[in-house]
């Protein structure tokens, strides 16, 4: 189904007595092109051209001057000055101010140049505002501007991150019509999407196309192949790829090491994962936050919480700022075992490293898991974080939604997504999967199915996680007859079922067989 390309699309239907919530396609006056924002005026001279400007104070004490309608010569500010200010605002992350400048510019009958459009589109996609980014892209084409390959890659990455395959396909069609050839980055973006979605056939088709066109199968590509085998339970083949890499003379870099560690972790071979981790460092390759997160995550999942906490402390000792998402895994595992004292001790260790923002998020997540109950309301939770000066981000919202979802607090999970959109961040595929999980944990499989249907109706392509989570929701609700149907839809959509999905299908079929 081709998605609606308008900046605003119909809102979601209400979910069985719940008030309607707006996740992806709702109207957003805050981010609209004609929305006005207030800034404080200040008389400043700039290049002898504009007499009065507004000073926009940014984070990190950076400031940008923007033109007003009055200049020393009595003429309107130049298009060039607007373009410069728009680009500067985007560079420091003030997308709302950039959009205000765009609206002022258009009200004067001027149009931004290609560089301004590129900065605006990239900044909007970075905060998940894909519909506005797409509207600007369409506007750019209508005005006869010819985007460079860089912008097409930016759009592809942003659309695919949200699972908007319809929009991504359209970008590829426009590239073909314009005679713009794909480069290495384009193929890597497409590979990343297909591997994450579990599309085995599409992945190999892309790899073969890269070979035919003479593109190098570098470490990034091989790390994705390893991940593909890993997610399909073929860990021996995944490890076997290493020999092929060595034969081709490609050095093992961070991408490949991380993929191998994740593969061993997923297969429960944690000792092997730690050996690879040691080898990685002996080869002079410094582990990154992804490496640490993989090790901590799989140790938690295997019940080895002591080792996970040791790795967590080591990670901070090495100077890495903890990711809020990993808190959910650690706190969730400790909370299930009732180890609140250990949670508190871990908090004290974190204090010694001085990660103040992380400390606040950690404390609130502990609260959500039930020790105090002060932040069982998502709105109060976000308000508390904001009062501490923490800038809401997609990662933070995802961590909070996941915490509420794991507690079965689906109403609060929905509220997090509402608050996320109110901040101008459109929930992506991951967030919608979290919502399906929340309804599944709460035993509300009908609502989980409604989210799945909404995704398909709005051009968001479900991935393997979506289908597996939905299957799990129906198994919990003892609706075993629906599980094979979902499994078939997964296969027909081009997604290759992973070992979890196959295991759930076998469970459902066994129950159905006993019933008959």
Short mmCIF file of C-alpha atoms in Angstrom, two decimals, residues 4-369:
data_model
loop_
_atom_site.label_atom_id
_atom_site.label_comp_id
_atom_site.label_asym_id
_atom_site.label_seq_id
_atom_site.Cartn_x
_atom_site.Cartn_y
_atom_site.Cartn_z
CA UNK A 4 0.02 9.15 2.16
CA UNK A 5 2.72 11.70 1.39
CA UNK A 6 0.93 14.70 2.86
CA UNK A 7 2.57 16.31 5.90
CA UNK A 8 -0.52 15.43 7.89
CA UNK A 9 -2.46 12.20 7.66
CA UNK A 10 -5.46 10.85 9.56
CA UNK A 11 -4.87 9.97 13.20
CA UNK A 12 -5.04 6.47 14.60
CA UNK A 13 -8.35 4.96 15.65
CA UNK A 14 -9.02 4.71 19.37
CA UNK A 15 -8.02 1.44 20.98
CA UNK A 16 -10.93 -0.22 22.76
CA UNK A 17 -12.06 2.56 25.01
CA UNK A 18 -8.76 4.39 25.07
CA UNK A 19 -8.64 7.94 23.78
CA UNK A 20 -7.11 8.27 20.29
CA UNK A 21 -3.34 8.68 20.32
CA UNK A 22 -1.18 10.15 17.61
CA UNK A 23 1.99 8.27 16.79
CA UNK A 24 3.18 8.87 13.29
CA UNK A 25 0.80 10.76 11.05
CA UNK A 26 -0.90 13.33 13.30
CA UNK A 27 -0.99 17.06 12.67
CA UNK A 28 1.81 18.86 14.44
CA UNK A 29 1.48 22.65 14.63
CA UNK A 30 4.76 22.88 16.55
CA UNK A 31 6.80 21.72 13.58
CA UNK A 32 4.69 23.21 10.78
CA UNK A 33 6.33 25.52 8.28
CA UNK A 34 4.32 28.59 9.32
CA UNK A 35 4.59 28.13 13.09
CA UNK A 36 6.18 31.14 14.85
CA UNK A 37 8.61 30.98 17.75
CA UNK A 38 9.57 33.79 20.07
CA UNK A 39 13.15 34.94 20.61
CA UNK A 40 14.48 37.98 22.40
CA UNK A 41 15.48 40.92 20.25
CA UNK A 42 18.87 42.54 20.64
CA UNK A 43 20.44 45.39 18.68
CA UNK A 44 23.56 44.00 17.03
CA UNK A 45 25.39 45.02 13.86
CA UNK A 46 26.13 42.19 11.40
CA UNK A 47 28.27 42.74 8.27
CA UNK A 48 26.88 46.30 7.93
CA UNK A 49 23.82 44.74 6.32
CA UNK A 50 21.26 44.09 9.01
CA UNK A 51 20.77 46.67 11.76
CA UNK A 52 18.63 44.61 14.11
CA UNK A 53 18.92 40.90 14.67
CA UNK A 54 17.67 38.34 17.12
CA UNK A 55 20.29 36.48 19.09
CA UNK A 56 19.46 32.79 19.32
CA UNK A 57 21.24 31.15 22.24
CA UNK A 58 22.09 27.52 21.65
CA UNK A 59 23.39 24.72 23.80
CA UNK A 60 27.11 24.77 24.63
CA UNK A 61 26.85 28.58 24.87
CA UNK A 62 26.80 28.98 21.10
CA UNK A 63 24.78 31.79 19.59
CA UNK A 64 23.53 32.63 16.14
CA UNK A 65 22.23 35.91 14.80
CA UNK A 66 19.22 35.91 12.56
CA UNK A 67 18.09 38.69 10.21
CA UNK A 68 14.96 40.76 10.77
CA UNK A 69 12.95 42.75 8.27
CA UNK A 70 14.80 45.99 8.89
CA UNK A 71 18.23 46.80 7.46
CA UNK A 72 20.43 49.91 7.28
CA UNK A 73 19.56 50.47 3.65
CA UNK A 74 15.83 49.96 4.23
CA UNK A 75 15.95 46.83 2.13
CA UNK A 76 14.89 43.37 3.19
CA UNK A 77 17.62 40.95 4.41
CA UNK A 78 19.34 38.99 1.70
CA UNK A 79 18.46 35.42 0.78
CA UNK A 80 22.06 34.51 1.50
CA UNK A 81 21.83 35.69 5.11
CA UNK A 82 18.72 33.55 5.65
CA UNK A 83 20.40 30.51 4.10
CA UNK A 84 23.45 30.96 6.34
CA UNK A 85 21.31 31.25 9.47
CA UNK A 86 19.21 28.19 8.57
CA UNK A 87 22.34 26.08 8.09
CA UNK A 88 23.86 27.38 11.35
CA UNK A 89 20.70 26.57 13.31
CA UNK A 90 20.62 23.04 11.92
CA UNK A 91 24.28 22.49 12.75
CA UNK A 92 23.71 23.23 16.45
CA UNK A 93 20.47 21.25 16.61
CA UNK A 94 17.90 24.07 16.78
CA UNK A 95 15.57 22.75 14.11
CA UNK A 96 12.54 24.73 15.38
CA UNK A 97 14.37 28.01 14.87
CA UNK A 98 15.53 26.86 11.44
CA UNK A 99 11.92 26.13 10.47
CA UNK A 100 10.89 29.58 11.70
CA UNK A 101 13.54 31.18 9.51
CA UNK A 102 12.29 29.13 6.57
CA UNK A 103 8.75 30.39 7.13
CA UNK A 104 9.97 34.02 7.29
CA UNK A 105 12.04 33.52 4.17
CA UNK A 106 9.10 32.08 2.22
CA UNK A 107 6.82 34.91 3.42
CA UNK A 108 9.22 37.33 1.71
CA UNK A 109 8.94 35.38 -1.53
CA UNK A 110 12.41 33.85 -1.24
CA UNK A 111 13.37 30.20 -1.51
CA UNK A 112 16.18 28.36 0.27
CA UNK A 113 19.06 26.93 -1.70
CA UNK A 114 19.97 23.24 -2.00
CA UNK A 115 22.36 23.41 0.94
CA UNK A 116 19.66 24.80 3.27
CA UNK A 117 17.18 22.15 2.14
CA UNK A 118 19.76 19.43 2.79
CA UNK A 119 20.54 20.72 6.29
CA UNK A 120 16.83 21.08 7.12
CA UNK A 121 15.91 17.61 5.87
CA UNK A 122 18.80 15.94 7.69
CA UNK A 123 18.01 17.78 10.95
CA UNK A 124 14.32 16.83 10.75
CA UNK A 125 15.16 13.18 10.09
CA UNK A 126 17.60 13.14 13.01
CA UNK A 127 14.74 13.93 15.40
CA UNK A 128 12.29 11.58 13.68
CA UNK A 129 10.17 14.21 11.90
CA UNK A 130 10.04 12.26 8.66
CA UNK A 131 6.79 13.70 7.29
CA UNK A 132 8.11 17.26 7.37
CA UNK A 133 11.40 16.10 5.85
CA UNK A 134 9.51 14.41 3.02
CA UNK A 135 7.40 17.55 2.46
CA UNK A 136 10.57 19.64 2.09
CA UNK A 137 12.07 17.08 -0.28
CA UNK A 138 8.95 17.24 -2.49
CA UNK A 139 9.05 21.04 -2.35
CA UNK A 140 12.69 20.95 -3.40
CA UNK A 141 11.86 18.81 -6.45
CA UNK A 142 8.89 21.04 -7.37
CA UNK A 143 11.17 24.10 -7.44
CA UNK A 144 13.45 22.33 -9.91
CA UNK A 145 16.38 21.83 -7.55
CA UNK A 146 18.44 18.71 -8.16
CA UNK A 147 19.45 16.99 -4.91
CA UNK A 148 22.85 15.37 -4.70
CA UNK A 149 23.41 11.71 -3.87
CA UNK A 150 24.24 12.69 -0.26
CA UNK A 151 20.67 13.89 0.30
CA UNK A 152 19.16 10.73 -1.21
CA UNK A 153 21.24 8.65 1.19
CA UNK A 154 20.14 10.81 4.11
CA UNK A 155 16.48 10.31 3.13
CA UNK A 156 16.90 6.56 2.67
CA UNK A 157 18.49 6.16 6.09
CA UNK A 158 15.79 8.25 7.78
CA UNK A 159 12.84 6.52 6.08
CA UNK A 160 14.20 3.00 6.56
CA UNK A 161 14.92 3.69 10.23
CA UNK A 162 11.18 4.22 10.69
CA UNK A 163 10.26 1.25 8.49
CA UNK A 164 8.73 3.49 5.80
CA UNK A 165 9.52 1.23 2.86
CA UNK A 166 7.03 2.98 0.59
CA UNK A 167 8.81 6.33 0.96
CA UNK A 168 12.22 4.67 0.65
CA UNK A 169 11.15 2.89 -2.55
CA UNK A 170 9.98 6.19 -3.98
CA UNK A 171 13.37 7.77 -3.23
CA UNK A 172 15.06 4.93 -5.11
CA UNK A 173 12.69 5.39 -8.07
CA UNK A 174 13.44 9.13 -8.20
CA UNK A 175 17.17 8.38 -8.10
CA UNK A 176 16.74 6.04 -11.08
CA UNK A 177 14.66 8.60 -13.00
CA UNK A 178 17.26 11.29 -12.32
CA UNK A 179 20.09 9.01 -13.45
CA UNK A 180 21.74 9.07 -10.01
CA UNK A 181 23.70 5.87 -9.37
CA UNK A 182 23.91 4.20 -5.97
CA UNK A 183 27.24 4.36 -4.17
CA UNK A 184 28.79 2.22 -1.43
CA UNK A 185 26.89 4.12 1.28
CA UNK A 186 23.56 3.58 -0.49
CA UNK A 187 24.10 -0.17 -0.59
CA UNK A 188 25.20 -0.26 3.05
CA UNK A 189 22.05 1.59 4.12
CA UNK A 190 19.86 -0.87 2.20
CA UNK A 191 21.79 -3.87 3.56
CA UNK A 192 21.45 -2.63 7.13
CA UNK A 193 17.67 -2.31 6.70
CA UNK A 194 17.21 -5.75 5.11
CA UNK A 195 19.36 -7.55 7.68
CA UNK A 196 17.59 -5.86 10.61
CA UNK A 197 14.21 -6.73 9.09
CA UNK A 198 15.24 -10.34 8.47
CA UNK A 199 14.88 -10.20 4.68
CA UNK A 200 17.32 -12.93 3.71
CA UNK A 201 16.55 -12.99 -0.04
CA UNK A 202 16.75 -9.21 -0.45
CA UNK A 203 20.04 -9.13 1.45
CA UNK A 204 21.75 -11.66 -0.80
CA UNK A 205 20.28 -9.97 -3.87
CA UNK A 206 21.90 -6.67 -2.81
CA UNK A 207 25.24 -8.35 -2.07
CA UNK A 208 25.24 -10.00 -5.51
CA UNK A 209 24.36 -6.66 -7.13
CA UNK A 210 27.28 -5.01 -5.31
CA UNK A 211 29.64 -7.73 -6.60
CA UNK A 212 28.38 -7.29 -10.19
CA UNK A 213 28.91 -3.54 -10.05
CA UNK A 214 32.38 -3.85 -8.57
CA UNK A 215 31.69 -2.51 -5.10
CA UNK A 216 33.94 -3.72 -2.30
CA UNK A 217 32.49 -6.13 0.25
CA UNK A 218 34.08 -4.39 3.21
CA UNK A 219 33.98 -5.14 6.92
CA UNK A 220 30.59 -3.43 7.32
CA UNK A 221 29.01 -5.68 4.69
CA UNK A 222 30.56 -8.81 6.16
CA UNK A 223 29.41 -7.82 9.66
CA UNK A 224 25.87 -7.68 8.29
CA UNK A 225 26.22 -11.13 6.71
CA UNK A 226 27.38 -12.47 10.07
CA UNK A 227 24.34 -10.85 11.70
CA UNK A 228 22.06 -12.41 9.10
CA UNK A 229 23.32 -15.92 9.85
CA UNK A 230 23.20 -15.18 13.58
CA UNK A 231 19.56 -14.08 13.51
CA UNK A 232 18.60 -17.23 11.64
CA UNK A 233 20.24 -19.49 14.22
CA UNK A 234 23.14 -20.45 11.95
CA UNK A 235 25.91 -19.31 14.28
CA UNK A 236 28.47 -21.82 12.92
CA UNK A 237 28.09 -20.32 9.44
CA UNK A 238 28.35 -16.87 11.00
CA UNK A 239 31.68 -17.74 12.58
CA UNK A 240 32.76 -19.47 9.33
CA UNK A 241 32.54 -16.11 7.57
CA UNK A 242 35.68 -15.12 9.50
CA UNK A 243 37.79 -17.51 7.42
CA UNK A 244 36.45 -15.99 4.20
CA UNK A 245 37.28 -12.51 5.49
CA UNK A 246 40.84 -13.52 6.35
CA UNK A 247 41.35 -15.21 2.96
CA UNK A 248 40.34 -11.98 1.24
CA UNK A 249 42.82 -10.04 3.35
CA UNK A 250 40.17 -7.85 4.98
CA UNK A 251 41.33 -6.90 8.50
CA UNK A 252 38.97 -7.67 11.38
CA UNK A 253 37.75 -4.28 12.53
CA UNK A 254 35.27 -3.05 15.12
CA UNK A 255 32.19 -3.85 12.99
CA UNK A 256 33.17 -7.49 12.56
CA UNK A 257 34.30 -7.99 16.15
CA UNK A 258 31.01 -6.55 17.43
CA UNK A 259 29.02 -8.86 15.15
CA UNK A 260 30.98 -11.92 16.36
CA UNK A 261 30.51 -10.94 20.02
CA UNK A 262 26.78 -10.44 19.45
CA UNK A 263 26.59 -13.80 17.65
CA UNK A 264 28.24 -15.69 20.50
CA UNK A 265 26.10 -13.82 23.02
CA UNK A 266 22.86 -14.67 21.27
CA UNK A 267 23.88 -18.35 21.16
CA UNK A 268 24.68 -18.32 24.88
CA UNK A 269 28.42 -18.82 24.29
CA UNK A 270 29.50 -16.05 26.63
CA UNK A 271 33.00 -17.40 27.32
CA UNK A 272 33.70 -17.31 23.58
CA UNK A 273 32.29 -13.78 23.42
CA UNK A 274 34.68 -12.67 26.16
CA UNK A 275 37.60 -14.35 24.36
CA UNK A 276 36.80 -12.39 21.20
CA UNK A 277 36.51 -9.26 23.35
CA UNK A 278 40.03 -9.87 24.72
CA UNK A 279 41.41 -10.62 21.25
CA UNK A 280 39.86 -7.42 19.95
CA UNK A 281 41.80 -5.38 22.51
CA UNK A 282 45.03 -7.31 21.93
CA UNK A 283 44.78 -6.37 18.25
CA UNK A 284 44.70 -2.71 19.28
CA UNK A 285 40.98 -2.20 18.47
CA UNK A 286 39.26 -0.17 21.18
CA UNK A 287 35.78 -1.46 22.10
CA UNK A 288 32.99 1.08 21.61
CA UNK A 289 29.65 1.54 23.39
CA UNK A 290 28.07 -1.06 21.07
CA UNK A 291 30.64 -3.67 22.15
CA UNK A 292 30.00 -3.05 25.85
CA UNK A 293 26.23 -3.03 25.39
CA UNK A 294 26.30 -6.41 23.62
CA UNK A 295 28.34 -7.99 26.41
CA UNK A 296 26.22 -6.50 29.20
CA UNK A 297 22.94 -7.33 27.45
CA UNK A 298 23.70 -11.00 26.83
CA UNK A 299 25.13 -11.56 30.30
CA UNK A 300 21.93 -10.11 31.76
CA UNK A 301 19.78 -12.27 29.47
CA UNK A 302 21.74 -15.36 30.56
CA UNK A 303 21.18 -14.53 34.24
CA UNK A 304 24.84 -13.71 34.88
CA UNK A 305 24.09 -10.38 36.50
CA UNK A 306 27.27 -10.18 38.58
CA UNK A 307 29.42 -10.35 35.46
CA UNK A 308 27.09 -7.90 33.68
CA UNK A 309 27.52 -5.38 36.53
CA UNK A 310 31.29 -5.90 36.46
CA UNK A 311 31.30 -5.11 32.72
CA UNK A 312 29.03 -2.13 33.32
CA UNK A 313 31.47 -0.69 35.88
CA UNK A 314 34.41 -1.39 33.54
CA UNK A 315 32.63 0.41 30.72
CA UNK A 316 32.28 3.54 32.85
CA UNK A 317 35.87 3.22 34.01
CA UNK A 318 36.89 3.38 30.34
CA UNK A 319 35.00 6.69 30.04
CA UNK A 320 31.85 5.55 28.21
CA UNK A 321 28.61 7.35 29.01
CA UNK A 322 25.94 4.70 29.76
CA UNK A 323 23.08 4.35 27.29
CA UNK A 324 19.62 4.62 28.94
CA UNK A 325 18.52 1.54 27.00
CA UNK A 326 21.06 -0.67 28.80
CA UNK A 327 19.66 0.51 32.14
CA UNK A 328 16.38 -1.21 31.32
CA UNK A 329 18.17 -4.55 30.87
CA UNK A 330 20.24 -4.21 34.06
CA UNK A 331 17.52 -2.82 36.32
CA UNK A 332 14.93 -5.22 34.90
CA UNK A 333 17.14 -8.24 35.59
CA UNK A 334 17.99 -7.14 39.13
CA UNK A 335 14.39 -6.16 39.91
CA UNK A 336 13.11 -9.59 38.87
CA UNK A 337 15.41 -11.12 41.50
CA UNK A 338 14.49 -8.49 44.09
CA UNK A 339 18.06 -7.24 44.34
CA UNK A 340 17.23 -3.63 45.22
CA UNK A 341 20.36 -3.31 47.37
CA UNK A 342 22.50 -4.18 44.35
CA UNK A 343 20.61 -1.60 42.28
CA UNK A 344 21.38 1.00 44.95
CA UNK A 345 25.06 -0.01 45.10
CA UNK A 346 25.28 0.29 41.33
CA UNK A 347 23.79 3.78 41.57
CA UNK A 348 26.51 4.78 44.07
CA UNK A 349 29.22 3.44 41.74
CA UNK A 350 27.76 5.51 38.89
CA UNK A 351 27.89 8.64 41.05
CA UNK A 352 31.64 8.27 41.35
CA UNK A 353 31.93 8.57 37.58
CA UNK A 354 29.86 11.76 37.51
CA UNK A 355 27.36 10.94 34.77
CA UNK A 356 24.68 13.24 36.18
CA UNK A 357 22.12 12.90 33.38
CA UNK A 358 22.43 9.13 33.43
CA UNK A 359 21.99 9.11 37.22
CA UNK A 360 18.64 10.89 36.94
CA UNK A 361 17.38 8.53 34.21
CA UNK A 362 18.64 5.50 36.15
CA UNK A 363 16.83 6.62 39.33
CA UNK A 364 13.55 7.16 37.46
CA UNK A 365 13.77 3.78 35.73
CA UNK A 366 14.31 2.14 39.13
CA UNK A 367 11.18 3.91 40.31
CA UNK A 368 9.17 2.66 37.31
CA UNK A 369 10.21 -0.90 38.13
#
